[in-house]
């Protein structure tokens, strides 16, 4: 007895999002299952942001499909994973990482975080950034 598979394309859903219609074309926009990736103006020197709601912002200055885009998405996915595991979270007043609270304030229009007794502007020398770097 023969068995034929139909040719109808059915939408594929993962985590409540329709991912594609069984196409093998390379997606034009970045796609990460369970995370909405949004391109937007993030300001100077900011390439990406992982948010508590699971969304990831990526700078509209990054060329789609570039190696830089892949690197930024990988970096932000590490933060998103830490948030899902409960290792990292943040509020308007603090960043919480590995059970330590780091106070956070807006000083002169800049987001400042107190680490090791010193107020610092966002950068790679924060403990949660060291683990997310490639």
Short mmCIF file of C-alpha atoms in Angstrom, two decimals:
data_model
loop_
_atom_site.label_atom_id
_atom_site.label_comp_id
_atom_site.label_asym_id
_atom_site.label_seq_id
_atom_site.Cartn_x
_atom_site.Cartn_y
_atom_site.Cartn_z
CA UNK A 1 0.00 0.00 0.00
CA UNK A 2 1.45 3.37 -0.99
CA UNK A 3 1.50 6.47 1.12
CA UNK A 4 1.68 9.96 -0.31
CA UNK A 5 2.54 13.09 1.57
CA UNK A 6 0.48 16.07 0.59
CA UNK A 7 1.97 19.14 -1.00
CA UNK A 8 0.05 21.63 1.12
CA UNK A 9 2.25 23.96 3.13
CA UNK A 10 1.21 24.14 6.75
CA UNK A 11 2.43 26.88 9.12
CA UNK A 12 4.94 25.71 11.71
CA UNK A 13 4.44 27.07 15.23
CA UNK A 14 6.98 27.11 18.04
CA UNK A 15 6.38 28.70 21.42
CA UNK A 16 3.21 30.36 20.20
CA UNK A 17 4.89 32.05 17.23
CA UNK A 18 4.38 31.01 13.60
CA UNK A 19 7.93 30.54 12.43
CA UNK A 20 7.58 29.87 8.72
CA UNK A 21 5.57 28.09 6.10
CA UNK A 22 8.01 25.23 5.52
CA UNK A 23 10.23 27.31 3.29
CA UNK A 24 13.92 26.57 3.04
CA UNK A 25 14.78 30.14 2.11
CA UNK A 26 17.11 32.05 4.40
CA UNK A 27 15.01 34.42 6.54
CA UNK A 28 15.57 38.10 5.86
CA UNK A 29 15.03 39.07 9.48
CA UNK A 30 16.77 37.36 12.41
CA UNK A 31 14.66 34.74 14.11
CA UNK A 32 15.17 33.20 17.55
CA UNK A 33 12.45 30.81 18.72
CA UNK A 34 10.56 32.22 21.70
CA UNK A 35 12.12 35.69 21.36
CA UNK A 36 10.89 38.55 19.23
CA UNK A 37 13.80 40.41 17.62
CA UNK A 38 13.06 44.09 17.04
CA UNK A 39 15.25 46.49 15.07
CA UNK A 40 15.28 50.02 16.46
CA UNK A 41 17.45 53.04 17.12
CA UNK A 42 19.22 52.24 20.38
CA UNK A 43 21.43 55.30 20.48
CA UNK A 44 25.16 55.65 20.05
CA UNK A 45 27.42 52.72 20.97
CA UNK A 46 24.51 50.38 21.84
CA UNK A 47 24.24 47.36 19.55
CA UNK A 48 21.65 45.24 21.37
CA UNK A 49 19.49 44.83 24.45
CA UNK A 50 17.89 41.77 26.03
CA UNK A 51 14.65 42.64 27.83
CA UNK A 52 12.87 41.01 30.76
CA UNK A 53 9.81 40.31 28.56
CA UNK A 54 11.91 38.09 26.27
CA UNK A 55 12.26 40.55 23.41
CA UNK A 56 15.64 41.43 21.99
CA UNK A 57 16.34 44.85 20.53
CA UNK A 58 19.03 45.09 17.87
CA UNK A 59 20.39 48.36 16.52
CA UNK A 60 19.01 49.42 13.18
CA UNK A 61 22.59 50.45 12.32
CA UNK A 62 23.69 46.79 12.08
CA UNK A 63 23.56 45.32 8.59
CA UNK A 64 21.02 42.47 8.36
CA UNK A 65 22.65 39.08 7.86
CA UNK A 66 26.12 40.36 8.78
CA UNK A 67 28.55 38.54 11.10
CA UNK A 68 28.16 41.48 13.50
CA UNK A 69 24.41 40.84 13.68
CA UNK A 70 25.01 37.17 14.53
CA UNK A 71 27.52 38.10 17.23
CA UNK A 72 25.18 40.67 18.83
CA UNK A 73 22.24 38.23 18.79
CA UNK A 74 24.38 35.49 20.38
CA UNK A 75 25.54 37.91 23.08
CA UNK A 76 21.99 39.06 23.87
CA UNK A 77 20.71 35.46 23.87
CA UNK A 78 23.17 34.69 26.65
CA UNK A 79 21.62 37.50 28.70
CA UNK A 80 18.11 36.25 27.84
CA UNK A 81 19.11 32.75 28.95
CA UNK A 82 20.48 34.10 32.25
CA UNK A 83 17.17 35.94 32.78
CA UNK A 84 15.13 32.79 32.13
CA UNK A 85 17.30 30.85 34.58
CA UNK A 86 16.86 33.55 37.25
CA UNK A 87 20.56 34.38 37.29
CA UNK A 88 20.07 37.92 35.92
CA UNK A 89 17.27 40.46 36.23
CA UNK A 90 16.90 44.20 36.45
CA UNK A 91 14.56 46.98 37.48
CA UNK A 92 14.70 50.76 37.20
CA UNK A 93 16.60 50.86 40.50
CA UNK A 94 19.01 47.90 40.32
CA UNK A 95 20.57 45.03 38.39
CA UNK A 96 20.47 41.65 40.13
CA UNK A 97 23.13 39.13 39.14
CA UNK A 98 24.10 35.90 40.88
CA UNK A 99 22.39 36.99 44.11
CA UNK A 100 24.15 40.37 44.23
CA UNK A 101 22.26 43.67 43.91
CA UNK A 102 23.93 46.44 41.93
CA UNK A 103 22.22 49.85 42.45
CA UNK A 104 21.27 51.70 39.29
CA UNK A 105 20.64 55.43 38.74
CA UNK A 106 20.25 57.88 35.92
CA UNK A 107 22.95 60.51 36.42
CA UNK A 108 23.15 63.41 33.97
CA UNK A 109 21.19 61.45 31.36
CA UNK A 110 23.43 58.38 31.62
CA UNK A 111 22.46 54.98 33.03
CA UNK A 112 24.98 54.38 35.82
CA UNK A 113 25.45 51.19 37.85
CA UNK A 114 27.38 50.90 41.11
CA UNK A 115 29.93 48.05 40.98
CA UNK A 116 32.66 47.57 43.59
CA UNK A 117 31.72 50.89 45.22
CA UNK A 118 32.15 52.91 41.99
CA UNK A 119 29.48 54.30 39.66
CA UNK A 120 30.15 53.12 36.12
CA UNK A 121 28.47 53.63 32.78
CA UNK A 122 27.45 50.56 30.80
CA UNK A 123 30.41 48.55 29.52
CA UNK A 124 32.09 45.20 29.28
CA UNK A 125 33.56 45.28 32.78
CA UNK A 126 30.32 44.37 34.56
CA UNK A 127 30.15 40.81 35.97
CA UNK A 128 27.13 39.86 33.80
CA UNK A 129 28.90 41.13 30.67
CA UNK A 130 32.06 39.07 31.28
CA UNK A 131 30.10 35.81 31.02
CA UNK A 132 28.20 36.93 27.92
CA UNK A 133 31.21 37.90 25.81
CA UNK A 134 32.27 35.53 23.07
#
